[in-house]
PDB file of C-alpha atoms in Angstrom:
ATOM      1  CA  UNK A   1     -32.094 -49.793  15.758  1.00 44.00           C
ATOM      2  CA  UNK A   2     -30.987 -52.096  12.803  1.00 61.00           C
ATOM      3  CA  UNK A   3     -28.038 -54.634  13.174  1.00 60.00           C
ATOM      4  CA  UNK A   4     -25.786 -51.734  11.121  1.00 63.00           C
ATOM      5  CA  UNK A   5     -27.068 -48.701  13.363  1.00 72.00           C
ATOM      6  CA  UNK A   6     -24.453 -48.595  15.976  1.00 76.00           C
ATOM      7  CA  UNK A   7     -21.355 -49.150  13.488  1.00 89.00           C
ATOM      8  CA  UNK A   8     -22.883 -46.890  10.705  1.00 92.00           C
ATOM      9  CA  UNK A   9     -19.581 -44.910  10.137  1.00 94.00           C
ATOM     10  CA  UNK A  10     -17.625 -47.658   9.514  1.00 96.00           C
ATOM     11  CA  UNK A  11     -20.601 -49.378   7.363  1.00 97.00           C
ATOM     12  CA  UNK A  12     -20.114 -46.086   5.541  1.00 97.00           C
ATOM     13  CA  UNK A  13     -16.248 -46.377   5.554  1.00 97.00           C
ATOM     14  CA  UNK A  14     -15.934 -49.840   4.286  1.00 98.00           C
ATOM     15  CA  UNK A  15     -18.793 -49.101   1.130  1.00 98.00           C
ATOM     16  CA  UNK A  16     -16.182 -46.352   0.039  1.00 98.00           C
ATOM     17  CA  UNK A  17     -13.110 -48.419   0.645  1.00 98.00           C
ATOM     18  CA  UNK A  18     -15.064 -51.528  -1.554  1.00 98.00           C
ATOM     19  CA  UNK A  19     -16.523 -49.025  -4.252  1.00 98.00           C
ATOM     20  CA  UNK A  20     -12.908 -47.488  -4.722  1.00 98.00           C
ATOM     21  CA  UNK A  21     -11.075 -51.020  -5.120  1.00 98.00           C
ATOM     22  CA  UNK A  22     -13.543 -51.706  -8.103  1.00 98.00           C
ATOM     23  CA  UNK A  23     -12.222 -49.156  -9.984  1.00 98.00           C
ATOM     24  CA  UNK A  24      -8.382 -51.108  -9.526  1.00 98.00           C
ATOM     25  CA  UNK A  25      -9.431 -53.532 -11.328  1.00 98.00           C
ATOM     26  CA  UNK A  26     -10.681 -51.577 -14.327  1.00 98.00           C
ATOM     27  CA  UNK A  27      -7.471 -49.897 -14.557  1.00 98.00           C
ATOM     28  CA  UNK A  28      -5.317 -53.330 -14.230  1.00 98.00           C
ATOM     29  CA  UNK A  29      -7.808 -54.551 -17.002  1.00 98.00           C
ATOM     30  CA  UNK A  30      -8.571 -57.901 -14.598  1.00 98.00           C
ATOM     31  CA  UNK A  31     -12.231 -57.438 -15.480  1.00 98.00           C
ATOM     32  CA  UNK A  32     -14.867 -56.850 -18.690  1.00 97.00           C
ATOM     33  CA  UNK A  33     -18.671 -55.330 -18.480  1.00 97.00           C
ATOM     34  CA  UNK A  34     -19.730 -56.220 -15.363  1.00 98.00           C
ATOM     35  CA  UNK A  35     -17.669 -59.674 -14.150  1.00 98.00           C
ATOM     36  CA  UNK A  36     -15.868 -60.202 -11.310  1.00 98.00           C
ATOM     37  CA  UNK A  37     -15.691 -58.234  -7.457  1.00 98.00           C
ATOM     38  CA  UNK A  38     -14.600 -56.870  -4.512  1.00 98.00           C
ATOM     39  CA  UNK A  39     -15.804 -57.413  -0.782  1.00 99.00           C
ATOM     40  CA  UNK A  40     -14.496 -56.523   2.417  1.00 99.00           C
ATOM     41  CA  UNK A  41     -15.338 -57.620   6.591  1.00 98.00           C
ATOM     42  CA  UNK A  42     -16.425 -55.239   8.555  1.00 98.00           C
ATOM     43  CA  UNK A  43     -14.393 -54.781  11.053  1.00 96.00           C
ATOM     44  CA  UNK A  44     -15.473 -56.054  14.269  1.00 93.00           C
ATOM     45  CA  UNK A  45     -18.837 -57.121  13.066  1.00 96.00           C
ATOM     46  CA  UNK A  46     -20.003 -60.419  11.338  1.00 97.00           C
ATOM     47  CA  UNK A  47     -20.718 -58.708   8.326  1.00 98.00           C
ATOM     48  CA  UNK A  48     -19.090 -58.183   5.019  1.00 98.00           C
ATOM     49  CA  UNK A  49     -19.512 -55.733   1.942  1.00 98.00           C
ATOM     50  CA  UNK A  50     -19.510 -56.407  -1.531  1.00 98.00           C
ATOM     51  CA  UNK A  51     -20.634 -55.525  -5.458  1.00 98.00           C
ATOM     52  CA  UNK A  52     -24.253 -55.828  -6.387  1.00 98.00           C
ATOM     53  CA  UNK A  53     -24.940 -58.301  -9.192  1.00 98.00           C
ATOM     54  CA  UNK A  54     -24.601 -57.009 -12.368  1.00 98.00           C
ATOM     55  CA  UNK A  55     -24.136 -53.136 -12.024  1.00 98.00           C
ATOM     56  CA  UNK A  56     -21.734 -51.491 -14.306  1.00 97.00           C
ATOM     57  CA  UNK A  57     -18.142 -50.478 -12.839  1.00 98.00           C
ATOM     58  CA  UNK A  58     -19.310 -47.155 -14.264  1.00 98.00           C
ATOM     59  CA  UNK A  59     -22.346 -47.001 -12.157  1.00 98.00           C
ATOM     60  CA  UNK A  60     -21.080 -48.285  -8.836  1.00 98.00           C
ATOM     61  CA  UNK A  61     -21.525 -46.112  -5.778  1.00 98.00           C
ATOM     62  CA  UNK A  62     -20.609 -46.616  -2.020  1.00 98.00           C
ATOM     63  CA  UNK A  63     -24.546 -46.395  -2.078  1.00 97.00           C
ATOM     64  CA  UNK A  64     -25.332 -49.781  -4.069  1.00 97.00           C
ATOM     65  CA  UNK A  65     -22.480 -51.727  -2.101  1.00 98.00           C
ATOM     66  CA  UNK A  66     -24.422 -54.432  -0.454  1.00 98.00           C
ATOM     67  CA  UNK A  67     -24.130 -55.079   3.001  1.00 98.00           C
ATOM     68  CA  UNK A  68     -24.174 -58.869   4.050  1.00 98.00           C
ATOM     69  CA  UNK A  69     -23.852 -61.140   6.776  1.00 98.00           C
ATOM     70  CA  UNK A  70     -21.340 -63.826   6.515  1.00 98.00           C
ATOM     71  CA  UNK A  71     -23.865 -66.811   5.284  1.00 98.00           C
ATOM     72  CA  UNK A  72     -24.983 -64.276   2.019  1.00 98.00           C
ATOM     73  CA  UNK A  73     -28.417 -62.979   3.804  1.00 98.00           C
ATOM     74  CA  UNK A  74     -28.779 -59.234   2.710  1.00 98.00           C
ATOM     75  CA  UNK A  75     -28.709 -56.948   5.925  1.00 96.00           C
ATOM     76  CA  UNK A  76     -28.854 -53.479   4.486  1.00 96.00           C
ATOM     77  CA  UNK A  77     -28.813 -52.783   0.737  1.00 96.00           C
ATOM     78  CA  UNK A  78     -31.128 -51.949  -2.593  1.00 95.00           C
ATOM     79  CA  UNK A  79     -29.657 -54.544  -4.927  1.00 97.00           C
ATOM     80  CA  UNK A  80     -29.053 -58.205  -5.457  1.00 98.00           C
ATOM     81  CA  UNK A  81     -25.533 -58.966  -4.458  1.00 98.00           C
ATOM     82  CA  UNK A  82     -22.965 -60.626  -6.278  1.00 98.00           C
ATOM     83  CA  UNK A  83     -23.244 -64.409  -7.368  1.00 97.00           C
ATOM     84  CA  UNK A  84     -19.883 -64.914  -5.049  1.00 98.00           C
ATOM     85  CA  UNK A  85     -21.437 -63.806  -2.280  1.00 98.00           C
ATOM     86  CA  UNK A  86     -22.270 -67.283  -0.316  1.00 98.00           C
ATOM     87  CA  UNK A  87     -19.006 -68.236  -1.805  1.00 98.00           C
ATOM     88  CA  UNK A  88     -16.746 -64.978  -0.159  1.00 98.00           C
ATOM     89  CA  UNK A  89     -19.071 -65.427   3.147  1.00 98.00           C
ATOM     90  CA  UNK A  90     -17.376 -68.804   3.632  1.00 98.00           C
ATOM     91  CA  UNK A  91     -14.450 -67.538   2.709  1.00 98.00           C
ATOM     92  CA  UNK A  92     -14.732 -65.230   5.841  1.00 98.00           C
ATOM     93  CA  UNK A  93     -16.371 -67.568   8.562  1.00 98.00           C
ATOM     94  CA  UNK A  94     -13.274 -70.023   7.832  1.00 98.00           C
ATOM     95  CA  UNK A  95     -10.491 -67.752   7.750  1.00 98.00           C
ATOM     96  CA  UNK A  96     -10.206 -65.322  10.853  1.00 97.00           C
ATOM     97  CA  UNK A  97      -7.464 -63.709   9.490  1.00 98.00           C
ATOM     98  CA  UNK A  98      -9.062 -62.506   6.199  1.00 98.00           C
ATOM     99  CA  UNK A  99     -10.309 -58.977   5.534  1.00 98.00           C
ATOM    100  CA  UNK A 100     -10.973 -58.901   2.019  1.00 99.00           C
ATOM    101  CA  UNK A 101     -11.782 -61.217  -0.642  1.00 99.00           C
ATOM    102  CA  UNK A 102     -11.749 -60.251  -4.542  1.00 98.00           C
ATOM    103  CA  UNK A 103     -12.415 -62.064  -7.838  1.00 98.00           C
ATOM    104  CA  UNK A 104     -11.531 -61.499 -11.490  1.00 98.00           C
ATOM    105  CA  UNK A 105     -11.291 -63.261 -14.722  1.00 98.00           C
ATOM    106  CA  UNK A 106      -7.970 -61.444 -16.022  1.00 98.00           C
ATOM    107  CA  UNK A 107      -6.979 -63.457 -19.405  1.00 98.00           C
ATOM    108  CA  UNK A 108      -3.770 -64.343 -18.886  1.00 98.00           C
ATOM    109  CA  UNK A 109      -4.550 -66.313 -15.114  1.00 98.00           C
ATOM    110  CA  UNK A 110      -7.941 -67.507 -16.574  1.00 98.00           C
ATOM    111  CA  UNK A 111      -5.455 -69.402 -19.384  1.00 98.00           C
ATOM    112  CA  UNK A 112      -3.422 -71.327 -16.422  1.00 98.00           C
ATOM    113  CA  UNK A 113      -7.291 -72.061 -14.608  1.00 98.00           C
ATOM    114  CA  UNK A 114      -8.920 -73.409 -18.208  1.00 98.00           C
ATOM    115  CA  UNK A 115      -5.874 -76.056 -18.112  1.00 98.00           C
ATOM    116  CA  UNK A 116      -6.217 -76.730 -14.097  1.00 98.00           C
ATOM    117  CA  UNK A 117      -2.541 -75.775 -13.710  1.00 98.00           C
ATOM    118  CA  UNK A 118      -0.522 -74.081 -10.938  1.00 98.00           C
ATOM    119  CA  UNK A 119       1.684 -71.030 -12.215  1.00 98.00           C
ATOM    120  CA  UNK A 120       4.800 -72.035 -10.897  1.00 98.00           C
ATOM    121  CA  UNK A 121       7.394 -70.228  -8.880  1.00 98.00           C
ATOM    122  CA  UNK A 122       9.780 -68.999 -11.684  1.00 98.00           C
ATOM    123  CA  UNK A 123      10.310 -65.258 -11.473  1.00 98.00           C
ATOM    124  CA  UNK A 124      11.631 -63.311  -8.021  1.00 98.00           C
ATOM    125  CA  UNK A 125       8.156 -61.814  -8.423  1.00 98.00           C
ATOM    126  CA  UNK A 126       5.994 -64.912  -7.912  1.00 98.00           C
ATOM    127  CA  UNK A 127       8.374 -65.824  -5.167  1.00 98.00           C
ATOM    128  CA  UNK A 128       8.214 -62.254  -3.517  1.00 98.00           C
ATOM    129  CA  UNK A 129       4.096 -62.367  -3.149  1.00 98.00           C
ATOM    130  CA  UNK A 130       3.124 -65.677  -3.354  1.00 98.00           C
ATOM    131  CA  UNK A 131       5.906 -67.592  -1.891  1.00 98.00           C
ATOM    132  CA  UNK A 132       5.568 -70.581  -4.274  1.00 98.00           C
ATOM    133  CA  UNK A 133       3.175 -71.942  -7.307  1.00 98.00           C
ATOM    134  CA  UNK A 134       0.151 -70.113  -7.535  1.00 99.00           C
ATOM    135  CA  UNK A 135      -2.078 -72.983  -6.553  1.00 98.00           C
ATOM    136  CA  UNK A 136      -5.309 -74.630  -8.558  1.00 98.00           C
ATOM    137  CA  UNK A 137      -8.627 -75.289  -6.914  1.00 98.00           C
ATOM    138  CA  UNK A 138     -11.295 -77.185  -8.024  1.00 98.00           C
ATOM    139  CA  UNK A 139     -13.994 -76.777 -10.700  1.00 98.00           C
ATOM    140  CA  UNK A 140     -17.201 -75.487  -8.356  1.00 98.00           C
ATOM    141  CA  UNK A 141     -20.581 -74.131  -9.366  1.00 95.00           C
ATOM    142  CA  UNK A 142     -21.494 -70.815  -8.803  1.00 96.00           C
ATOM    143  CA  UNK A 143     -23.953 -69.305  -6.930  1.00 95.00           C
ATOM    144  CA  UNK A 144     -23.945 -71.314  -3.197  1.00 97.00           C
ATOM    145  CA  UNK A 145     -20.376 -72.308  -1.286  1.00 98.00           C
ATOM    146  CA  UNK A 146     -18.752 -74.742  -3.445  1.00 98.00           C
ATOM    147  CA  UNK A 147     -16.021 -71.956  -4.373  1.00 98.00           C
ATOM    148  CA  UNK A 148     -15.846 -70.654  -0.605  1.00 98.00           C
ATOM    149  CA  UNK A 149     -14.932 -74.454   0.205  1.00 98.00           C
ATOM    150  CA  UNK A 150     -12.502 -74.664  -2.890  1.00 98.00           C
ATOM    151  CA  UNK A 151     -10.659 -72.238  -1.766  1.00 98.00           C
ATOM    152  CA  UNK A 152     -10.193 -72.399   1.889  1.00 98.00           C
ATOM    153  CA  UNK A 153      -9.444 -76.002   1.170  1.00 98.00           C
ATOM    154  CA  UNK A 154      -6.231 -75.448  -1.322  1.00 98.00           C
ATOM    155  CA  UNK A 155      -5.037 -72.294   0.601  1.00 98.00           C
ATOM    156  CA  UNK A 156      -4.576 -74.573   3.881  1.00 97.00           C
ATOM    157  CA  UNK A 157      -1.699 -75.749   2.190  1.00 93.00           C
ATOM    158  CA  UNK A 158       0.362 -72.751  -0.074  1.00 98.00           C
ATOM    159  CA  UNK A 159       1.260 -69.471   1.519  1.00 98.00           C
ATOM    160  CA  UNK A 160      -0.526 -67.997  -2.045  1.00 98.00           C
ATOM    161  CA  UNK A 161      -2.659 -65.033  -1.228  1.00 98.00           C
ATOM    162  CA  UNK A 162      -4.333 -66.138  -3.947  1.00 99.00           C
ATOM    163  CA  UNK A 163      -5.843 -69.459  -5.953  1.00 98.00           C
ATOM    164  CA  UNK A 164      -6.950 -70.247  -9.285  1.00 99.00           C
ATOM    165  CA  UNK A 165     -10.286 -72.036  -9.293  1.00 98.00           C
ATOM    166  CA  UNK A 166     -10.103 -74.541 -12.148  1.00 98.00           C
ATOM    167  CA  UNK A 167     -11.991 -73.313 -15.453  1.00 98.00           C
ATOM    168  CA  UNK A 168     -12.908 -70.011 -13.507  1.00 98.00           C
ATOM    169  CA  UNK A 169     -10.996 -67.519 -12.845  1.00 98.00           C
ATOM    170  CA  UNK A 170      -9.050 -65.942  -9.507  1.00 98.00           C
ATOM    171  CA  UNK A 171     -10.162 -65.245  -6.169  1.00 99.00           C
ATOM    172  CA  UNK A 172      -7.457 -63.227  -3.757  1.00 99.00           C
ATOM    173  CA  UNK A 173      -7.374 -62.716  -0.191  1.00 99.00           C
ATOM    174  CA  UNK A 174      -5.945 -60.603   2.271  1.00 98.00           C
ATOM    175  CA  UNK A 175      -5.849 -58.880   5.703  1.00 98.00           C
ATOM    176  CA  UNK A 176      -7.666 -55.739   3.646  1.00 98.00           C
ATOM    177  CA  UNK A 177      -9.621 -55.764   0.813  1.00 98.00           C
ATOM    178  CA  UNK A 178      -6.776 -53.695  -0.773  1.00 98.00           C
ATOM    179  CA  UNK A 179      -4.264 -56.164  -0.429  1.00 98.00           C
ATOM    180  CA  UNK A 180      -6.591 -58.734  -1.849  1.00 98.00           C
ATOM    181  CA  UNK A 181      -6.646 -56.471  -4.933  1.00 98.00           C
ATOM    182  CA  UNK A 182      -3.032 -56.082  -5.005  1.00 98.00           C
ATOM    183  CA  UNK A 183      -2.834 -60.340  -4.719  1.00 98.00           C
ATOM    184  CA  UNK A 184      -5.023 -59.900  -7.753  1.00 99.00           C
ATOM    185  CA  UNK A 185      -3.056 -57.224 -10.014  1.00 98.00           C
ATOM    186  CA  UNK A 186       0.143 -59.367  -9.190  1.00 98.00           C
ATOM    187  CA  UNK A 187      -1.116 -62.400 -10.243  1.00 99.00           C
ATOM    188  CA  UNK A 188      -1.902 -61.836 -13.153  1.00 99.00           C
ATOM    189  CA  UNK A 189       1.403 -60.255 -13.833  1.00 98.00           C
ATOM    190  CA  UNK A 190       3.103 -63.141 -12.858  1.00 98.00           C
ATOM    191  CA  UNK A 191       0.359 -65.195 -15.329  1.00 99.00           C
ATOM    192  CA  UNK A 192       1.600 -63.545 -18.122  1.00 98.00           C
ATOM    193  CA  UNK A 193       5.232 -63.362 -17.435  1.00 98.00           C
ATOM    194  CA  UNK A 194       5.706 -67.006 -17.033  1.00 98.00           C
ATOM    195  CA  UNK A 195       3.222 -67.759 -20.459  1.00 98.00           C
ATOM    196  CA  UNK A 196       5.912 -66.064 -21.871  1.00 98.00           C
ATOM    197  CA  UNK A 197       8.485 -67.361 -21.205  1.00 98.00           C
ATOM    198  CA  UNK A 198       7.092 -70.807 -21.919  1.00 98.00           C
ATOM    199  CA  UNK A 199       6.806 -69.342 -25.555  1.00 98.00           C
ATOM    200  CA  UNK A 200      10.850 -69.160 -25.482  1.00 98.00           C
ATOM    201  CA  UNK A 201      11.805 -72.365 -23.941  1.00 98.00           C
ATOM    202  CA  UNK A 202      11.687 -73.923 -20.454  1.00 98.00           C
ATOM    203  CA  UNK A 203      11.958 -71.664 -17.646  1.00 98.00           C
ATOM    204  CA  UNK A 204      14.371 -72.371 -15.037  1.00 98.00           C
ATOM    205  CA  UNK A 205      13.086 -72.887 -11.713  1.00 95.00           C
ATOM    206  CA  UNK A 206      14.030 -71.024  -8.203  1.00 98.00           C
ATOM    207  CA  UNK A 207      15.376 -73.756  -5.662  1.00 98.00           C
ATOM    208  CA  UNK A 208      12.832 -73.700  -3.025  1.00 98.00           C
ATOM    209  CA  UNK A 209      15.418 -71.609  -0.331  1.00 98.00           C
ATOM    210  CA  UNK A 210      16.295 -68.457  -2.399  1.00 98.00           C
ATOM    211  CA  UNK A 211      12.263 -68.713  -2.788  1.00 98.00           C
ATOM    212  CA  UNK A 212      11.857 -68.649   0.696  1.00 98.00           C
ATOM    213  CA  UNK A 213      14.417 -66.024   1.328  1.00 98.00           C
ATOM    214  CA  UNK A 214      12.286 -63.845  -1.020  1.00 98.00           C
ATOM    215  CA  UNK A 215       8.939 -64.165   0.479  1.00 98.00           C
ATOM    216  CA  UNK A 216      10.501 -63.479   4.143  1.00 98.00           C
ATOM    217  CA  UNK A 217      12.150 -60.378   2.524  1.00 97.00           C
ATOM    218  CA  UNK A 218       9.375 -58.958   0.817  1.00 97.00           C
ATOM    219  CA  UNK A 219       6.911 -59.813   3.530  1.00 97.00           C
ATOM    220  CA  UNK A 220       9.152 -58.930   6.214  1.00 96.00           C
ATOM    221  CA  UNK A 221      11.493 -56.166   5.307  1.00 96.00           C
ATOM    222  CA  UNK A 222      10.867 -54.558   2.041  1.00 93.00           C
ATOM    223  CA  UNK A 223       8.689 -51.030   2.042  1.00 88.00           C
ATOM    224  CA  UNK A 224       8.231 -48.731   4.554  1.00 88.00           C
ATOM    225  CA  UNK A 225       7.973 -50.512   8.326  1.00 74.00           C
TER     226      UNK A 225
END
């Protein structure tokens, strides 16, 4: 018996769950050729799942997700994984709460991270999901933790789902790995919107209340309950 044999159906389940997410980001154009990534924690188990290095979106299978533990080591899987994978492991070990982690370079958020500058709270929407400035973390290689550290370190302080490593690109969490991706399709909504509207003028700010009685509505009441 292999550390996966006795939760092989959800293994299976969480490889379809991460293969399907990849395809969100195609269709929210947050990624080119064969950049950025999803992964997801196993539920239950020390173990996360996650894009092999350099595969095209269009060849990605629940078969070539890569099955990790959470310090990077390949436990079950045919390819290389990601570069982020030491980096999304950390992510994991450090934050209980945290089911899925997912990184993109969409254009307009990777703009705000070349000038190491927090997208700040201006529209209801920004408010809504990220219940304040979309936060900056630090320039990090890639390839071991550095990012992981980055940011665990600048989400201890911002209710943000999601951060903007300096000169990199974005890396969302969540509970699931689905509502990492939606962290991810939002903010770069909310990168663009407020580019814009620097192009017109000055935008006005939200005082800090009505921006906290829109994050407790829209995390708390809006939807289906």
């Amino acid at each position: 018996m292999t550390v996966v044999d006795d939760v092989r159906e959800v293994i299976e389940e969480v490889r379809r769950d991460v293969c399907a997410l990849h395809a969100e980001l195609v269709r929210y154009g947050l990624v080119v050729w064969t950049a950025g990534n999803v992964s997801a924690r196993v539920p239950g188990r020390d173990l996360m799942v996650i894009k092999p290095s350099g595969v095209s979106y269009d060849d990605l299978t629940p078969d070539n997700m890569v099955v990790c533990d959470l310090y990077g080591k390949v436990v079950e899987g045919d390819h290389a994984p990601s570069s982020d994978t030491e980096a999304q492991a950390y992510v994991y070990r450090h934050l209980d709460h945290i089911g899925g982690v997912v990184h993109t370079h969409s254009p307009y958020a990777v703009a705000w991270a070349a000038r190491g500058e927090p997208i700040p709270v201006v529209t209801t929407m920004c408010a809504d999901e990220f219940g304040g400035d979309i936060p900056v973390g630090p320039f990090a290689t890639i390839g071991d933790d550095s990012i992981g550290r980055g940011i665990v370190d600048t989400l201890a302080d911002s209710r943000s789902p999601a951060v903007l490593m300096q000169n990199h690109g974005v890396f969302a969490v969540g509970p699931t790995a689905r509502s990492a991706v939606k962290a991810a399709v939002m903010c770069e909504d909310v990168a663009r919107s407020v580019h814009l509207s620097y192009q017109l003028g000055q935008p006005l700010p939200i005082p800090r209340s009505s921006v906290d009685a829109l994050y407790d509505r829209y995390q708390n009441v809006y939807g289906q309950r």
